[in-house]
Amino acid sequence: MRNRLERVNAASEAGLSRTRARIRDAIPAVDELSSAVSRINLAPWEDPFALALGDAASIAEEGEPAPTLAGIEAEPSTTVTPLEPADDDSFVEIEEARDDKMRRIAKTLQAGDVVEQAHNIVRIVGVDACPGLLIFGRKNMYLIDSLVYTAEGEVIDAKDAPKDILSIPSGTLVELDPADQLSLRWSYNEIVECNKRAFLFRDVALELYFSDKRNFLVVCKDQRERHMVVNKLQSKDEQRDAISRSVIGNFVLDTVARATDKAEQQLAIITKKWQSREISNFAYLQLLNQHANRTPNGTCKTRAKLTSDVTQYPVFPWVLSDYTSTHLDFDKEGTFRNLTLPMGALTPARKEAAEERYSATEGVGEKPFHYGTHYSSSMIVCGFMIRMSPFTEIFLALQGGNFDLADRLFSSIPRAWDSASSDNRGDVRELVPEFYYTPAFLLNINHHDFGKKQGTGEVVDNVALPPWALGDPLLFIHRHREALESDAVSRHLAAWIDLTFGYKQRDPASFNCFHPLSYRGAVDLERMSDESEKAASTAIIHNFGQTPVQIFKTSHPSRFVSPKSELPIGQRFGVAEQWELLMRSINPIAESTTPIYDVYALGGTDEQKPAPLQSSKLPVPGHHFLSVQYGFADDSIRVYYQEASLARVVYVVEGIDVKFAVFANPTLLITVSTLSTITAWRLTIKGFGAKKGDVAMHREATLRGTTGKVTYVTASKGWSMVVAACDDGSATVWDMNRLRYIRTIQLPRHESIKFASVHESDGMIALATAHHIYLYSLNGYPIASTWVEDNALPRFSFGLTSDEPAPPLPEYTGGITFLKREFLRFGALFVIGIGSELALYRCVPGARIFEGEDVKPWTLVEQGRLSRSDEQLGGDCTMVKFVGETLYAAFEPAEGSNKHLLYQWTLPEGHARHVPDHQVHTCMAERCGRHFGLLEPRRHCGGCGGAFCGTHAVYVETMEKRYCESCRSQLSYASATGLLGNRRDSAAHSSRRNSATGTASRPGSRRNSLLPGSRRPSVSGQAPQPRPSGLASMGIVHGM
Ligand SMILES: [Zn+2]
Ligand SMILES: [Zn+2]
């Protein structure tokens, strides 16, 4: 029996050491391991010897039959031996230690896990199909490439498998390069979603989503087999925490995952959400693609590792037709593409040609069609993304190993538009989602040699951009996305949806008929008995392109468009739109004797009431009663279980002097030691983790690559990355899926970095030193930077002689937080603490800041400041955090106090935190002091949450809540400057952006004085006449 697992009952000493030696040889060196960690799930720090022996030994136990897959098939789980770690004298002899495949499975299996079920599947990787094993353990699910198991329960190499085992029709079966072969494990609560999918029009595939943002498309042998897999997954459902669904991070994928449960019903709901502008055009198109069987790999942004199927890549429309102007004017006629017609019929000449072909094919007896090519195919997808792995490789595979002629490669966006919209009859391409969210595919970062164009000799390198992108790929993506989200597109997108996903998918009148084979149901591969015919049809579907599954039977409804507001219908205020209206809670909402370094939404649901987090105590995500604590005298990390007042230690790791810790995802803890060692720990938790043995923490990797002393660490769940900032001005980025180093960003100055933050919407990285802020793109390119502004009185006023030392320049003191919006037309907005104030910055696209300067792609501009307090002198801001449109900030204790204070700022219709009844018994208005009672009920102010008497909290025109005097004055100031609409329903139409308010000074209110930015830039956009709506809402004065 080949590669069959054998158990050795009585091993001699000699045999034992021989086996150990063999295993040791088979273990790669530590460096190799750390790069291969995702493949074999070994912790590189572990003593390789001990680990390997432990894992190998865990396969069998003394006196028990070794589990084989055959046994498992026959008698699932009940007779299977638990894979407990064995002691020293029971171990398993491994035959052919170096290449024994069972050993690889054994290594992948977590110690103590039990195999319950196994399935041969085919994993789709780009255009390739790779055979593999899907194993259900008691605790985890495993996916292992290039192995199959036979009816006898042997695990063998796929390439040695008899034909009948690999009878899964799936295109070309390949053996992946060893480097691309995966061997992965997930606990069941990391499985976020499992959707049934069709592959090559056969309804036998499954798409699996994981909380680490990966997804895989696997094809089963038949529907019966898939049914078994789905049933098994459902039986594991109770092991899946609800939390794992909410932490998937990335907004779009999150929406996608949540929206796909009950397809029909959910589709109606998301359409409504789109109509009322709760989700963006981008997110909606992504969801429609998903519903139409187009897999959303587009949302796997961190690494361009394509895990699914390029023949079913999401399709997005071209929305612009102006790729030549130096300024993109949304109000100009001809800026937008006609979305009511397919690409092949945008010009009269094209319409004519399409009609000709239609009548020519009509006579042949087949279903007639307009175009000889499709708008989305493997070739088109890989052609657009040829600069990005793995599309480069897939393109090469499709092309037989060579890049195409340089002239035919995608090298210029204006030229691609010309070709697809008019010049080239055979080109009716639509776009891929990447055009709207990542510039990575426009840059030849891997320095591929694409050759020279024949006519001009021009070298094909980065993709040429339209003039309005100012040569900046990120600005191109921003403007392109802005166009996609514009009102013009919102008005007509429904027409394109009808063509692509709806009732006009085969509409002759709209010139929208494609080759019959591109439609679902045209051929039935299941029933095809002739292998060569089957192969030919498979090839056509693969190469020609597939029309998305039709998901709407009737005309698609339109979106509600409101020309003045980008907020959802019914939401009147937003921080990006009217940050000046942020009103501070009258009292601190929390106090703590230890520094507050984050806020944490209790139970993961009640977003309105986040609790403060102390620096040495981290709640375990999804486990209400568990926390990880450190900073003890004995240098330990402890996991506590706390129910009511009862707390007990359920797990301890000793000898680690942890300075700082953060969860990168619900099961992965990142710690930084005082010696700047960064460690990733995997937490495994049984049930509630209430007792010892239920919780375990294993060191999964040491994150290497930092060059200085680590000063700050931040993790982005959405982008699966961890950023560690150092005192030498460098920041190191790791990929949390693979626990692998990605890059180091070096600031232009060697200043110590104090804070770092990742923008969850687009992966932008912000780094702040004491006096500078730098923004970098996800790929490590510098975007913009700025420096601290002195907002105090003029620094060199009269009387200050040069002998006197200048007052110290203010410093950034309190973290960075981005406002989390899917897309902000006027650029990302973030807040940073500076002394006792909070400064708002915006990364403004395509603006001229100072008269006479060139228009820059990106400029960091301070919008203004929120002050913590005018009267309660306190310490510096130490933490800022947006939760939705609510802002939280923590401050150091005031002099003579030891209390760190947490405040919140809310918008007028946000969730003001009311002062608790037991704290206040009299009206909080100055010189009032009226006692609350039956006759004088408390009225809470809708802004600051304070408790007031009837006289001191009154209704304000156009507002739904009562406000205290101070908040009212803030509102009326805003009203006077036009920030406030007139009434609720017309708010969106009013001209609340008609004046530049952001940097104007205002009458001081009790607490929230809005301080003007000291550097008052004059900004003019690219347009000769900048549209006031946008610039004013950015709080920028123009024309000064
Ligand atoms: Zn108030
Ligand atoms: Zn009063």
PDB file of C-alpha atoms and ligand atoms in Angstrom, residues 922-930 932 936 947-953, ligand 2:
ATOM      1  CA  THR A 922     -30.500  69.314  39.375  1.00  0.00           C
ATOM      2  CA  CYS A 923     -30.573  71.178  36.083  1.00  0.00           C
ATOM      3  CA  MET A 924     -27.089  71.443  34.638  1.00  0.00           C
ATOM      4  CA  ALA A 925     -27.593  74.924  33.224  1.00  0.00           C
ATOM      5  CA  GLU A 926     -25.486  77.607  34.807  1.00  0.00           C
ATOM      6  CA  ARG A 927     -27.164  79.337  37.732  1.00  0.00           C
ATOM      7  CA  CYS A 928     -30.321  77.235  37.506  1.00  0.00           C
ATOM      8  CA  GLY A 929     -30.003  74.355  39.939  1.00  0.00           C
ATOM      9  CA  ARG A 930     -33.684  73.384  39.760  1.00  0.00           C
ATOM     10  CA  PHE A 932     -35.764  67.277  39.090  1.00  0.00           C
ATOM     11  CA  GLU A 936     -39.815  69.059  36.670  1.00  0.00           C
ATOM     12  CA  ALA A 947     -29.931  66.853  32.011  1.00  0.00           C
ATOM     13  CA  PHE A 948     -31.846  70.113  32.056  1.00  0.00           C
ATOM     14  CA  CYS A 949     -35.062  71.613  33.260  1.00  0.00           C
ATOM     15  CA  GLY A 950     -37.849  72.556  30.868  1.00  0.00           C
ATOM     16  CA  THR A 951     -36.590  76.088  30.592  1.00  0.00           C
ATOM     17  CA  HIS A 952     -33.056  75.112  29.730  1.00  0.00           C
ATOM     18  CA  ALA A 953     -33.660  72.401  27.181  1.00  0.00           C
TER      19      ALA A 953
HETATM   20 ZN    ZN B   2     -32.666  74.863  34.361  1.00  0.00          ZN
END
